[in-house]
Coordinates of C-alpha atoms and ligand atoms in Angstrom, one line a residue:
M1 CA -30.5 -49.2 -9.6
T2 CA -33.7 -48.6 -11.7
N3 CA -36.4 -46.1 -11.3
S4 CA -38.7 -48.8 -10.5
T5 CA -36.7 -49.9 -7.4
L6 CA -36.5 -45.9 -6.0
D7 CA -40.2 -45.5 -5.6
V8 CA -39.8 -42.1 -4.5
S9 CA -43.3 -40.7 -3.6
H10 CA -43.5 -43.7 -1.2
A11 CA -40.2 -43.1 0.1
I12 CA -40.6 -39.4 0.8
A13 CA -44.1 -40.2 2.3
D14 CA -42.9 -42.8 4.8
G15 CA -39.7 -40.7 5.7
E16 CA -37.2 -42.5 3.9
F17 CA -35.1 -39.1 3.2
C18 CA -33.8 -37.5 6.2
P19 CA -31.5 -34.4 6.8
Y20 CA -27.9 -34.6 7.5
F21 CA -26.2 -31.7 9.3
Q22 CA -22.3 -30.8 8.7
P23 CA -21.0 -28.2 10.9
L24 CA -19.7 -25.0 9.5
I25 CA -16.9 -23.3 11.8
E26 CA -15.5 -19.8 12.1
L27 CA -12.1 -20.7 11.6
R28 CA -10.4 -17.7 13.9
T29 CA -12.5 -18.3 16.7
G30 CA -13.7 -22.1 16.5
K31 CA -16.9 -21.1 17.1
L32 CA -20.0 -22.9 15.5
R33 CA -21.7 -20.6 12.5
G34 CA -24.3 -23.2 11.4
F35 CA -24.8 -26.5 9.5
E36 CA -24.9 -27.5 5.7
L37 CA -28.1 -29.7 5.2
L38 CA -27.4 -32.8 3.2
A39 CA -29.7 -35.1 2.0
R40 CA -29.5 -39.1 3.1
W41 CA -31.9 -41.9 1.9
R42 CA -32.1 -44.9 3.7
H43 CA -33.8 -47.5 1.5
P44 CA -35.6 -50.4 3.3
Q45 CA -33.9 -52.9 1.0
I46 CA -30.8 -51.4 -0.7
G47 CA -30.0 -49.5 2.7
W48 CA -27.8 -46.0 2.6
I49 CA -28.0 -44.3 -1.2
P50 CA -25.6 -41.3 -1.3
P51 CA -27.0 -38.2 -3.0
D52 CA -24.9 -38.2 -5.8
E53 CA -26.9 -41.3 -7.0
F54 CA -30.2 -40.1 -5.9
I55 CA -30.2 -36.4 -6.5
P56 CA -29.7 -36.7 -10.5
T57 CA -32.4 -39.0 -10.5
A58 CA -34.6 -36.7 -8.6
E59 CA -33.8 -33.8 -10.9
R60 CA -34.4 -35.9 -14.0
D61 CA -37.6 -37.1 -12.9
G62 CA -38.9 -34.0 -11.3
W63 CA -39.1 -34.4 -7.7
I64 CA -36.4 -32.6 -6.5
D65 CA -38.6 -29.7 -5.2
V66 CA -40.6 -32.2 -3.5
L67 CA -37.4 -33.5 -1.9
T68 CA -36.2 -30.2 -0.7
G69 CA -39.4 -29.1 0.6
A70 CA -39.5 -32.5 2.7
L71 CA -36.0 -32.1 4.1
L72 CA -36.6 -28.5 4.9
H73 CA -40.0 -29.6 6.5
Q74 CA -37.8 -32.0 8.6
A75 CA -34.8 -29.8 9.3
L76 CA -36.0 -26.1 10.2
P77 CA -38.1 -27.0 13.3
V78 CA -34.9 -28.9 14.7
L79 CA -32.7 -26.0 14.0
A80 CA -34.9 -23.4 15.3
D81 CA -35.7 -25.6 18.6
L82 CA -31.8 -25.7 19.0
S83 CA -30.7 -22.2 18.7
P84 CA -31.9 -18.8 17.8
T85 CA -28.9 -17.9 15.5
L86 CA -27.1 -20.6 13.6
T87 CA -27.5 -20.7 10.1
L88 CA -28.6 -23.7 7.8
A89 CA -27.0 -24.0 4.2
I90 CA -29.1 -25.4 1.7
N91 CA -28.4 -27.1 -1.6
I92 CA -30.5 -26.1 -4.5
S93 CA -30.0 -28.1 -8.0
P94 CA -29.5 -26.4 -11.3
L95 CA -33.4 -27.3 -12.3
Q96 CA -34.8 -25.6 -9.1
L97 CA -33.7 -22.2 -10.1
H98 CA -36.2 -22.5 -13.0
N99 CA -39.0 -22.9 -10.6
R100 CA -40.5 -19.8 -10.2
N101 CA -42.2 -21.0 -7.1
L102 CA -39.3 -22.2 -5.2
P103 CA -38.7 -18.7 -3.2
R104 CA -42.1 -18.9 -1.8
Q105 CA -42.3 -22.8 -1.1
I106 CA -39.3 -22.2 1.3
E107 CA -40.8 -19.4 2.9
T108 CA -43.8 -21.2 3.5
V109 CA -41.8 -24.2 5.1
A110 CA -39.7 -21.3 7.1
N111 CA -42.5 -19.3 8.4
K112 CA -44.4 -22.5 9.5
A113 CA -41.0 -23.7 11.6
G114 CA -40.5 -20.2 12.9
F115 CA -37.2 -20.1 11.2
S116 CA -36.0 -16.3 10.0
M117 CA -34.9 -16.6 6.4
H118 CA -31.9 -14.7 7.1
R119 CA -30.5 -17.8 8.7
L120 CA -30.7 -19.4 5.2
V121 CA -27.9 -19.8 2.9
I122 CA -28.8 -21.2 -0.5
E123 CA -25.9 -23.0 -2.1
I124 CA -25.9 -23.2 -5.8
T125 CA -23.3 -25.1 -7.7
E126 CA -21.9 -23.2 -10.6
S127 CA -22.8 -25.8 -13.2
A128 CA -26.4 -25.1 -12.4
L129 CA -25.9 -21.7 -13.8
A130 CA -25.1 -22.7 -17.1
N131 CA -28.4 -22.1 -19.0
D132 CA -31.3 -19.6 -18.8
M133 CA -29.2 -17.4 -16.6
E134 CA -32.2 -14.3 -16.6
Q135 CA -34.6 -16.7 -14.8
A136 CA -31.8 -17.8 -12.3
R137 CA -31.0 -14.3 -11.5
S138 CA -34.4 -13.4 -10.9
I139 CA -35.0 -16.3 -8.7
A140 CA -31.7 -15.8 -6.6
H141 CA -32.7 -12.0 -6.4
E142 CA -36.0 -13.0 -5.0
L143 CA -34.4 -15.2 -2.4
K144 CA -32.1 -12.5 -1.4
E145 CA -34.7 -9.9 -1.0
M146 CA -36.7 -12.4 1.7
G147 CA -33.2 -12.3 3.6
C148 CA -31.4 -15.3 2.3
G149 CA -27.8 -15.6 1.9
L150 CA -26.6 -16.8 -1.6
A151 CA -23.2 -19.1 -2.0
L152 CA -21.5 -20.6 -4.6
D153 CA -20.8 -24.0 -4.0
D154 CA -17.8 -26.4 -4.9
F155 CA -15.8 -23.3 -6.8
G156 CA -13.1 -24.2 -8.8
T157 CA -14.9 -27.3 -10.3
G158 CA -17.4 -26.5 -12.5
Y159 CA -17.4 -24.5 -15.8
S160 CA -16.4 -20.9 -16.6
S161 CA -16.3 -20.1 -12.9
L162 CA -15.0 -16.6 -13.3
L163 CA -18.2 -15.4 -15.1
H164 CA -20.4 -17.3 -12.6
L165 CA -18.7 -15.4 -9.8
Q166 CA -20.6 -12.1 -10.9
S167 CA -23.6 -13.2 -12.4
L168 CA -25.6 -14.0 -9.3
P169 CA -25.3 -11.5 -6.1
F170 CA -23.6 -14.2 -4.2
D171 CA -22.5 -13.4 -0.5
E172 CA -20.1 -16.4 0.2
L173 CA -17.7 -18.4 -2.0
K174 CA -17.1 -22.3 -1.2
V175 CA -13.8 -23.5 -2.2
D176 CA -14.0 -27.3 -3.5
R177 CA -12.8 -30.0 -1.3
S178 CA -10.1 -30.9 -4.0
F179 CA -8.1 -27.9 -3.7
V180 CA -8.0 -27.9 -0.1
S181 CA -7.0 -31.4 0.5
S182 CA -3.8 -30.9 -1.5
M183 CA -3.1 -27.6 -0.6
T184 CA -0.8 -28.7 2.3
E185 CA 1.3 -30.8 -0.2
Q186 CA 1.2 -28.7 -3.4
R187 CA 2.4 -25.5 -3.5
D188 CA 0.3 -24.9 -6.7
S189 CA -2.9 -25.7 -5.1
R190 CA -1.9 -23.6 -2.1
K191 CA -1.8 -20.7 -4.8
I192 CA -5.0 -21.4 -6.4
V193 CA -6.8 -21.4 -2.9
A194 CA -4.6 -18.3 -2.0
A195 CA -5.9 -16.6 -5.3
V196 CA -9.6 -17.9 -4.9
I197 CA -9.5 -16.5 -1.2
G198 CA -8.2 -13.2 -2.5
L199 CA -11.0 -13.1 -5.4
G200 CA -13.6 -13.6 -3.0
Q201 CA -12.4 -11.1 -0.6
S202 CA -12.0 -8.7 -3.2
L203 CA -15.8 -9.3 -4.1
G204 CA -16.6 -8.8 -0.9
M205 CA -17.8 -12.2 -0.4
T206 CA -17.3 -14.8 2.5
T207 CA -14.8 -17.6 1.9
V208 CA -15.8 -21.0 3.0
A209 CA -13.0 -23.9 2.6
E210 CA -14.9 -27.4 2.1
G211 CA -13.3 -30.9 3.2
V212 CA -11.0 -29.2 6.0
E213 CA -9.4 -32.7 7.5
T214 CA -6.4 -31.7 9.3
E215 CA -5.3 -29.2 11.6
E216 CA -2.5 -27.9 9.4
Q217 CA -4.9 -27.1 6.5
A218 CA -7.0 -25.2 9.0
E219 CA -4.2 -23.0 10.1
M220 CA -3.0 -22.6 6.3
L221 CA -6.8 -21.3 5.6
L222 CA -6.6 -19.2 8.3
W223 CA -3.3 -17.8 7.3
L224 CA -4.5 -17.2 3.8
G225 CA -7.6 -15.4 5.0
T226 CA -10.4 -18.1 4.7
E227 CA -13.0 -17.1 7.2
L228 CA -15.2 -20.4 7.2
G229 CA -14.5 -24.0 7.0
Q230 CA -16.2 -27.4 6.8
G231 CA -15.0 -30.9 7.1
W232 CA -14.5 -34.0 9.0
L233 CA -12.2 -32.1 11.3
Y234 CA -15.3 -30.2 12.7
G235 CA -17.7 -33.0 12.4
K236 CA -18.8 -35.3 9.6
P237 CA -22.4 -34.9 8.8
A238 CA -24.7 -36.0 11.4
P239 CA -28.3 -36.8 12.1
A240 CA -30.7 -34.5 13.7
V241 CA -30.3 -36.4 16.9
D242 CA -27.1 -35.5 17.7
L243 CA -27.5 -31.6 16.8
G244 CA -27.8 -30.7 20.5
A245 CA -24.5 -32.5 21.4
I246 CA -22.6 -31.1 18.5
A247 CA -23.8 -27.4 19.5
S248 CA -23.1 -27.6 23.1
A249 CA -19.7 -29.3 22.7
P250 CA -16.8 -27.2 23.8
R251 CA -15.1 -26.2 20.4
R252 CA -11.0 -25.8 20.3
T253 CA -10.6 -22.3 19.6
A254 CA -8.8 -21.6 16.0
S255 CA -5.4 -23.2 16.1
F256 CA -3.7 -20.0 16.0
H257 CA -5.0 -19.5 19.5
E258 CA -3.4 -22.5 20.6
S259 CA -0.2 -20.8 21.0
D260 CA 3.4 -21.6 21.3
K261 CA 3.0 -25.1 19.1
V262 CA 1.7 -23.2 16.4
S263 CA 3.1 -19.8 16.5
R264 CA 6.2 -21.9 16.5
Q265 CA 5.1 -23.7 13.5
V266 CA 4.1 -20.3 11.7
S267 CA 7.4 -18.9 12.6
C268 CA 9.5 -21.8 11.5
R269 CA 8.0 -21.5 8.1
S270 CA 10.6 -18.9 7.2
F271 CA 13.2 -21.0 9.2
D272 CA 12.4 -24.1 7.7
N273 CA 15.9 -25.4 6.6
L274 CA 17.9 -24.3 9.9
P275 CA 19.0 -26.9 12.4
A276 CA 17.0 -27.0 15.6
Q277 CA 19.4 -25.3 17.9
Q278 CA 20.1 -22.4 15.5
L279 CA 16.4 -21.8 15.3
A280 CA 16.1 -22.1 19.2
Q281 CA 18.7 -19.6 19.5
L282 CA 16.9 -17.4 16.5
R283 CA 13.6 -17.7 18.5
A284 CA 15.4 -16.7 21.7
V285 CA 17.1 -13.2 20.3
Y286 CA 13.4 -12.3 18.8
D287 CA 11.8 -12.8 22.1
S288 CA 14.3 -10.9 24.0
A289 CA 15.0 -8.0 21.5
P290 CA 14.6 -4.3 22.8
V291 CA 12.7 -3.4 19.8
G292 CA 9.1 -4.8 19.0
L293 CA 8.6 -7.5 16.0
T294 CA 6.2 -8.8 14.0
F295 CA 5.2 -10.5 11.1
L296 CA 1.8 -9.7 9.3
D297 CA 0.1 -12.0 6.7
H298 CA -1.1 -10.0 3.6
N299 CA -4.4 -9.4 5.5
M300 CA -2.5 -7.3 8.1
R301 CA -3.2 -10.5 10.4
Y302 CA -0.5 -10.7 13.1
M303 CA 1.1 -14.1 12.4
N304 CA 4.0 -13.5 15.0
L305 CA 5.3 -11.4 17.2
N306 CA 7.6 -11.0 20.0
R307 CA 6.9 -9.9 23.7
K308 CA 8.0 -6.5 23.5
L309 CA 5.4 -5.9 21.0
A310 CA 3.1 -7.1 22.8
D311 CA 4.2 -5.0 25.6
M312 CA 3.8 -1.9 23.3
N313 CA 0.3 -3.0 22.4
G314 CA -0.5 -3.2 25.9
R315 CA -2.2 -6.6 25.1
P316 CA -0.8 -10.1 25.7
M317 CA 0.8 -12.1 22.9
Q318 CA -1.8 -14.7 22.4
E319 CA -4.5 -12.3 22.0
H320 CA -2.7 -10.6 18.6
L321 CA -2.3 -14.1 16.8
G322 CA -4.7 -14.2 14.2
R323 CA -6.2 -11.0 14.7
T324 CA -5.8 -7.7 12.4
V325 CA -3.7 -4.6 13.3
Q326 CA -7.0 -2.5 13.0
E327 CA -8.8 -5.0 15.5
M328 CA -5.6 -4.6 17.9
I329 CA -4.4 -1.1 17.9
P330 CA -7.2 0.7 16.1
A331 CA -6.2 4.3 17.2
L332 CA -2.8 3.8 15.2
F333 CA -4.1 1.8 12.5
P334 CA -4.8 4.9 9.9
Q335 CA -1.2 5.9 10.7
V336 CA 0.3 3.0 9.8
E337 CA -2.2 1.4 7.1
P338 CA -0.5 3.3 4.1
Y339 CA 2.8 2.0 4.8
I340 CA 1.9 -1.6 5.5
K341 CA 0.1 -1.4 2.2
R342 CA 2.9 -0.1 0.7
A343 CA 5.3 -3.0 2.0
L344 CA 2.8 -5.7 0.7
N345 CA 3.4 -3.9 -2.5
G346 CA 7.0 -4.8 -2.1
E347 CA 8.2 -1.2 -0.9
S348 CA 10.8 -1.3 1.9
I349 CA 10.2 1.5 4.4
A350 CA 12.7 2.5 6.9
G351 CA 12.4 4.7 10.4
V352 CA 8.6 6.1 10.0
E353 CA 8.3 8.2 13.2
I354 CA 4.6 7.9 14.5
T355 CA 3.3 9.6 17.4
K356 CA 0.6 8.0 19.6
P357 CA -1.0 9.8 22.6
D358 CA -0.5 7.8 25.6
S359 CA -3.8 7.5 27.8
A360 CA -2.0 6.4 30.8
T361 CA 0.5 9.3 31.3
H362 CA -0.8 12.3 28.7
M363 CA 2.6 12.2 27.4
A364 CA 3.3 11.6 23.6
E365 CA 4.8 8.4 23.2
S366 CA 6.8 8.4 19.6
I367 CA 8.0 5.1 17.7
L368 CA 10.3 4.6 15.1
V369 CA 8.9 1.7 12.6
S370 CA 10.3 0.0 9.7
Y371 CA 8.2 -2.1 7.0
E372 CA 10.0 -4.8 5.4
P373 CA 8.2 -7.0 2.6
A374 CA 8.3 -10.6 3.3
R375 CA 8.8 -13.1 0.3
D376 CA 8.6 -16.8 -0.1
E377 CA 11.1 -18.6 -1.9
D378 CA 9.6 -17.6 -5.3
G379 CA 10.3 -13.9 -4.6
E380 CA 6.4 -13.2 -3.8
V381 CA 5.4 -11.2 -1.0
I382 CA 3.7 -13.1 1.4
G383 CA 3.6 -10.6 4.0
V384 CA 5.1 -7.7 6.1
S385 CA 8.1 -8.1 8.8
I386 CA 7.7 -5.1 11.0
A387 CA 10.5 -3.6 13.5
I388 CA 9.4 -1.0 16.2
M389 CA 11.5 0.9 18.5
D390 CA 10.1 2.9 21.1
I391 CA 12.1 6.7 21.2
S392 CA 9.8 8.3 23.5
R393 CA 12.5 9.1 25.6
Q394 CA 14.8 10.6 23.0
K395 CA 12.0 12.7 22.1
R396 CA 11.2 14.0 25.6
M397 CA 14.8 14.8 26.0
E398 CA 15.2 16.6 23.0
A399 CA 11.9 18.4 23.6
A400 CA 13.2 19.6 27.0
Y401 CA 16.7 20.4 25.4
R402 CA 14.8 22.8 23.0
E403 CA 12.7 24.2 25.8
S404 CA 16.1 25.3 27.7
E405 CA 17.2 26.8 24.6
E406 CA 14.4 29.0 24.2
N407 CA 14.4 30.0 28.1
F408 CA 18.3 31.0 27.3
R409 CA 17.0 33.0 24.3
S410 CA 14.2 34.8 25.9
M411 CA 16.7 35.6 28.7
M412 CA 19.1 37.2 26.0
E413 CA 16.5 39.3 24.3
L414 CA 15.2 40.7 28.4
S415 CA 18.9 41.3 29.3
P416 CA 19.5 45.2 29.3
Q417 CA 23.4 43.9 28.6
I418 CA 24.0 42.7 25.4
P419 CA 24.8 38.7 25.8
W420 CA 26.6 37.0 23.0
V421 CA 27.7 33.0 22.5
V422 CA 30.7 32.3 20.4
D423 CA 32.4 28.9 19.9
P424 CA 36.3 28.3 20.8
E425 CA 37.6 29.9 17.6
G426 CA 35.3 32.9 18.0
R427 CA 32.7 32.3 15.6
A428 CA 29.4 33.7 16.6
I429 CA 26.5 31.4 17.7
D430 CA 24.2 33.7 19.2
V431 CA 24.1 37.4 19.9
S432 CA 21.1 39.3 21.4
S433 CA 18.8 41.6 19.0
R434 CA 20.5 44.8 20.4
W435 CA 24.0 43.8 18.9
L436 CA 21.8 44.3 15.6
D437 CA 20.2 47.6 16.9
I438 CA 23.6 49.0 17.7
T439 CA 25.6 47.8 14.9
G440 CA 22.8 48.1 12.0
M441 CA 23.9 44.4 11.0
T442 CA 21.2 42.1 9.4
G443 CA 20.6 39.1 11.0
D444 CA 23.1 37.3 8.7
E445 CA 25.9 39.2 8.6
W446 CA 26.9 38.9 12.1
K447 CA 27.0 35.2 11.8
G448 CA 30.4 33.1 11.8
M449 CA 33.0 35.8 12.0
G450 CA 30.7 38.4 10.4
W451 CA 30.5 40.2 14.1
L452 CA 34.3 41.4 13.6
N453 CA 33.1 43.3 10.6
A454 CA 31.3 45.6 12.9
L455 CA 34.7 46.5 15.0
H456 CA 36.9 49.3 14.0
P457 CA 39.6 47.6 11.9
D458 CA 42.2 48.5 14.6
D459 CA 40.6 46.7 17.4
R460 CA 39.8 43.3 15.4
Q461 CA 42.8 41.6 15.8
P462 CA 43.6 42.5 19.6
T463 CA 40.1 41.6 20.2
L464 CA 40.7 37.9 19.0
D465 CA 44.0 37.9 20.4
A466 CA 42.8 38.7 24.1
L467 CA 40.2 35.6 23.3
K468 CA 42.8 33.1 22.0
R469 CA 45.2 33.9 25.1
A470 CA 42.0 33.2 27.6
S471 CA 41.4 30.2 25.8
E472 CA 44.9 28.9 26.1
E473 CA 44.6 29.9 30.1
V474 CA 41.2 28.8 30.5
Q475 CA 40.4 32.2 32.1
P476 CA 37.8 34.7 31.8
V477 CA 38.2 37.1 29.0
E478 CA 37.7 41.0 29.0
T479 CA 38.5 43.5 26.2
E480 CA 36.7 46.9 24.8
Y481 CA 36.2 47.7 21.2
R482 CA 34.8 49.9 19.0
V483 CA 31.8 49.1 17.0
H484 CA 30.5 51.2 14.2
R485 CA 27.2 52.5 14.9
P486 CA 25.3 54.0 11.9
G487 CA 24.4 57.6 12.1
H488 CA 26.7 57.9 15.7
G489 CA 30.2 56.9 14.2
W490 CA 32.1 54.6 16.8
Q491 CA 30.5 53.4 20.2
W492 CA 33.2 51.9 22.7
L493 CA 31.7 48.8 24.1
R494 CA 33.3 46.5 26.9
S495 CA 33.2 42.8 26.5
R496 CA 33.2 40.1 29.2
G497 CA 32.9 36.1 28.8
A498 CA 33.8 33.2 30.5
P499 CA 34.5 29.7 29.2
R500 CA 31.9 26.7 29.1
L501 CA 33.7 23.6 29.7
D502 CA 32.9 19.9 29.4
E503 CA 33.9 17.1 31.6
S504 CA 37.3 16.5 30.0
G505 CA 37.9 20.5 30.9
K506 CA 37.8 21.4 26.9
I507 CA 36.3 24.5 25.7
I508 CA 32.9 24.1 24.3
S509 CA 31.7 27.8 24.0
W510 CA 32.2 31.4 25.7
Y511 CA 29.2 33.1 27.1
G512 CA 29.5 36.8 27.5
C513 CA 28.1 40.3 27.9
L514 CA 28.9 43.8 26.2
D515 CA 28.3 47.0 28.3
E516 CA 27.9 50.3 26.3
I517 CA 31.0 52.7 27.8
E518 CA 29.3 55.9 27.4
D519 CA 32.2 58.2 28.6
K520 CA 35.0 56.9 26.4
T521 CA 36.0 58.5 23.2
Ligands
LIG1 O1 -22.4 -35.2 2.0 P1 -22.6 -35.8 0.8 O2 -22.5 -37.1 0.3 O3 -24.3 -35.8 1.2 O4 -22.6 -34.6 -0.2 C1 -22.8 -34.7 -2.1 C2 -23.2 -33.9 -2.3 O5 -24.7 -33.8 -2.8 C3 -23.3 -32.4 -2.0 O6 -22.1 -31.6 -2.1 C4 -24.5 -31.6 -2.2 O7 -23.8 -30.7 -3.3 C5 -25.3 -32.6 -3.0 N1 -26.4 -32.9 -2.0 C6 -26.6 -33.3 -0.9 N2 -28.0 -32.9 -0.4 C7 -28.7 -32.1 -1.5 C8 -29.9 -31.9 -1.5 O8 -30.7 -31.7 -0.8 N3 -30.2 -31.2 -2.8 C9 -29.4 -31.0 -3.7 N4 -29.7 -30.6 -4.8 N5 -28.1 -31.5 -3.5 C10 -27.8 -32.1 -2.4
LIG2 O1 -20.2 -31.8 -3.3 P1 -19.3 -31.6 -2.2 O2 -17.8 -31.4 -2.5 O3 -20.2 -30.7 -1.2 O4 -19.6 -33.2 -1.3 C1 -19.6 -33.2 -0.3 C2 -19.1 -34.7 0.3 O5 -17.9 -34.6 0.7 C3 -20.2 -35.3 1.1 O6 -20.3 -36.7 0.9 C4 -19.6 -35.3 2.3 O7 -19.6 -36.3 3.4 C5 -18.1 -35.4 1.9 N1 -17.3 -34.8 2.8 C6 -17.5 -33.6 4.2 N2 -16.5 -33.3 4.5 C7 -15.2 -33.9 3.9 C8 -14.0 -34.1 4.5 O8 -13.8 -33.4 5.2 N3 -13.3 -35.0 3.7 C9 -13.9 -35.7 2.8 N4 -12.7 -36.6 2.3 N5 -15.0 -35.7 2.5 C10 -15.8 -35.0 3.1
LIG3 MN1 -22.8 -27.8 -0.8

């Protein structure tokens, strides 16, 4: 093909170039985000000429800007008519980033079409950035200031990609088709995609996968954290006349919401080598467990969960899949986030107690959570397995028990008598503070057998004997003894108590009271 056969100015004037549009899809929801604009040349003699043939010619011969202008001139009114929100991504050549007038040229066409600059995304291939970065940077900034988004195109194929990542204020990162096509077969390729997506995310960029052809790829990309996808699975580049139909076509929601089939596949991932029957049994155990179970990916998205967990969160199972913990349980998220992060760093954390207010009953709900890093066959952490137990009932019982203990204690303090509690061997469990007033003992001194030290030496053994006898007969005990009362000498006390029994009739403890005997000396 020679330049003379490609008479460009005529071709442009005659409308031989036309815009084609390829859909860009939000992977999680399956919603249409917009289109990428792709140039097509229908030559009257030669027929369709692909862009990789005429774009280099256009660049070399200096009519690439005119071509971009002509394409936008046709494309923007179509999209402005179609919807108020759909975006349009346009490809800009290396040379065009040296054209100081480019931003204003684009703006002029957009204004004329009534198409907001905020709906435009400028795609730049990394090789475009090889020379004269200063100028490219200032043009890119100008476009951004006008409202355009900036995407780094074909990421992973050009030169020195990592340097370019921060050379311009990119909003999006388009992962090259070559990685996507091999990722489901090749582990290394999957790792590259995972790393690129992670890189994009850590730089605050939206990641876009190019060349998505199968459900399996889409699912894996979503699993890895990609936001947008483009490829034959969602539609080949189409002419303007088809856009209405594409935009209004019912879209299947993202594969994660397609329930059973996918969630089974996701959970199968870790059980790949199990025979089907064992797998089904495991699945049944998982679903019927009395404990909430879930697996989160490294973006804290629910990849799998059982019914119990869905019930605890009060939302249907399907609603969780592909969504983040933050989206599903925003109120609890701040409490659990640090633990999930630690588990993602490889730490196992067991038995963290978390309290959440239950708005329905106004009673505190307590859960016990364990976090376990999940690793792939190379030992890399790919997510977190979480087990959650509802311990609200136990907590409420503990609280009730504590309350009854407190009631008992305050009763003891109010009593004019001197109550006491000892165990079956006579070790003191509790005495009223009046015992301390009388004997001058400190809080610690009466504990265990310490209380005996306040008794007259002659009365100690008889007192223990009386208790022992009463224990053997399981009868109330009554005895009298002297205690040393500092500054007063010996004070006679009468002690009466009754055994408290368990169901089998065994003595758990003795409860009793002391009275001062005024007239005995
Ligand atoms: O889908 P298609 O074969 O058209 O895409 C081939 C490549 O050609 C695209 O990835 C894109 O980089 C490039 N391309 C398509 N249209 C244009 C255009 O209008 N301008 C520029 N600079 N490149 C384009
Ligand atoms: O340079 P870039 O990778 O953007 O090239 C885009 C080219 O890839 C276009 O020719 C376009 O038609 C084609 N394309 C778009 N989606 C897919 C896809 O899902 N699979 C394949 N094999 N090609 C695709
Ligand atoms: Mn592109």
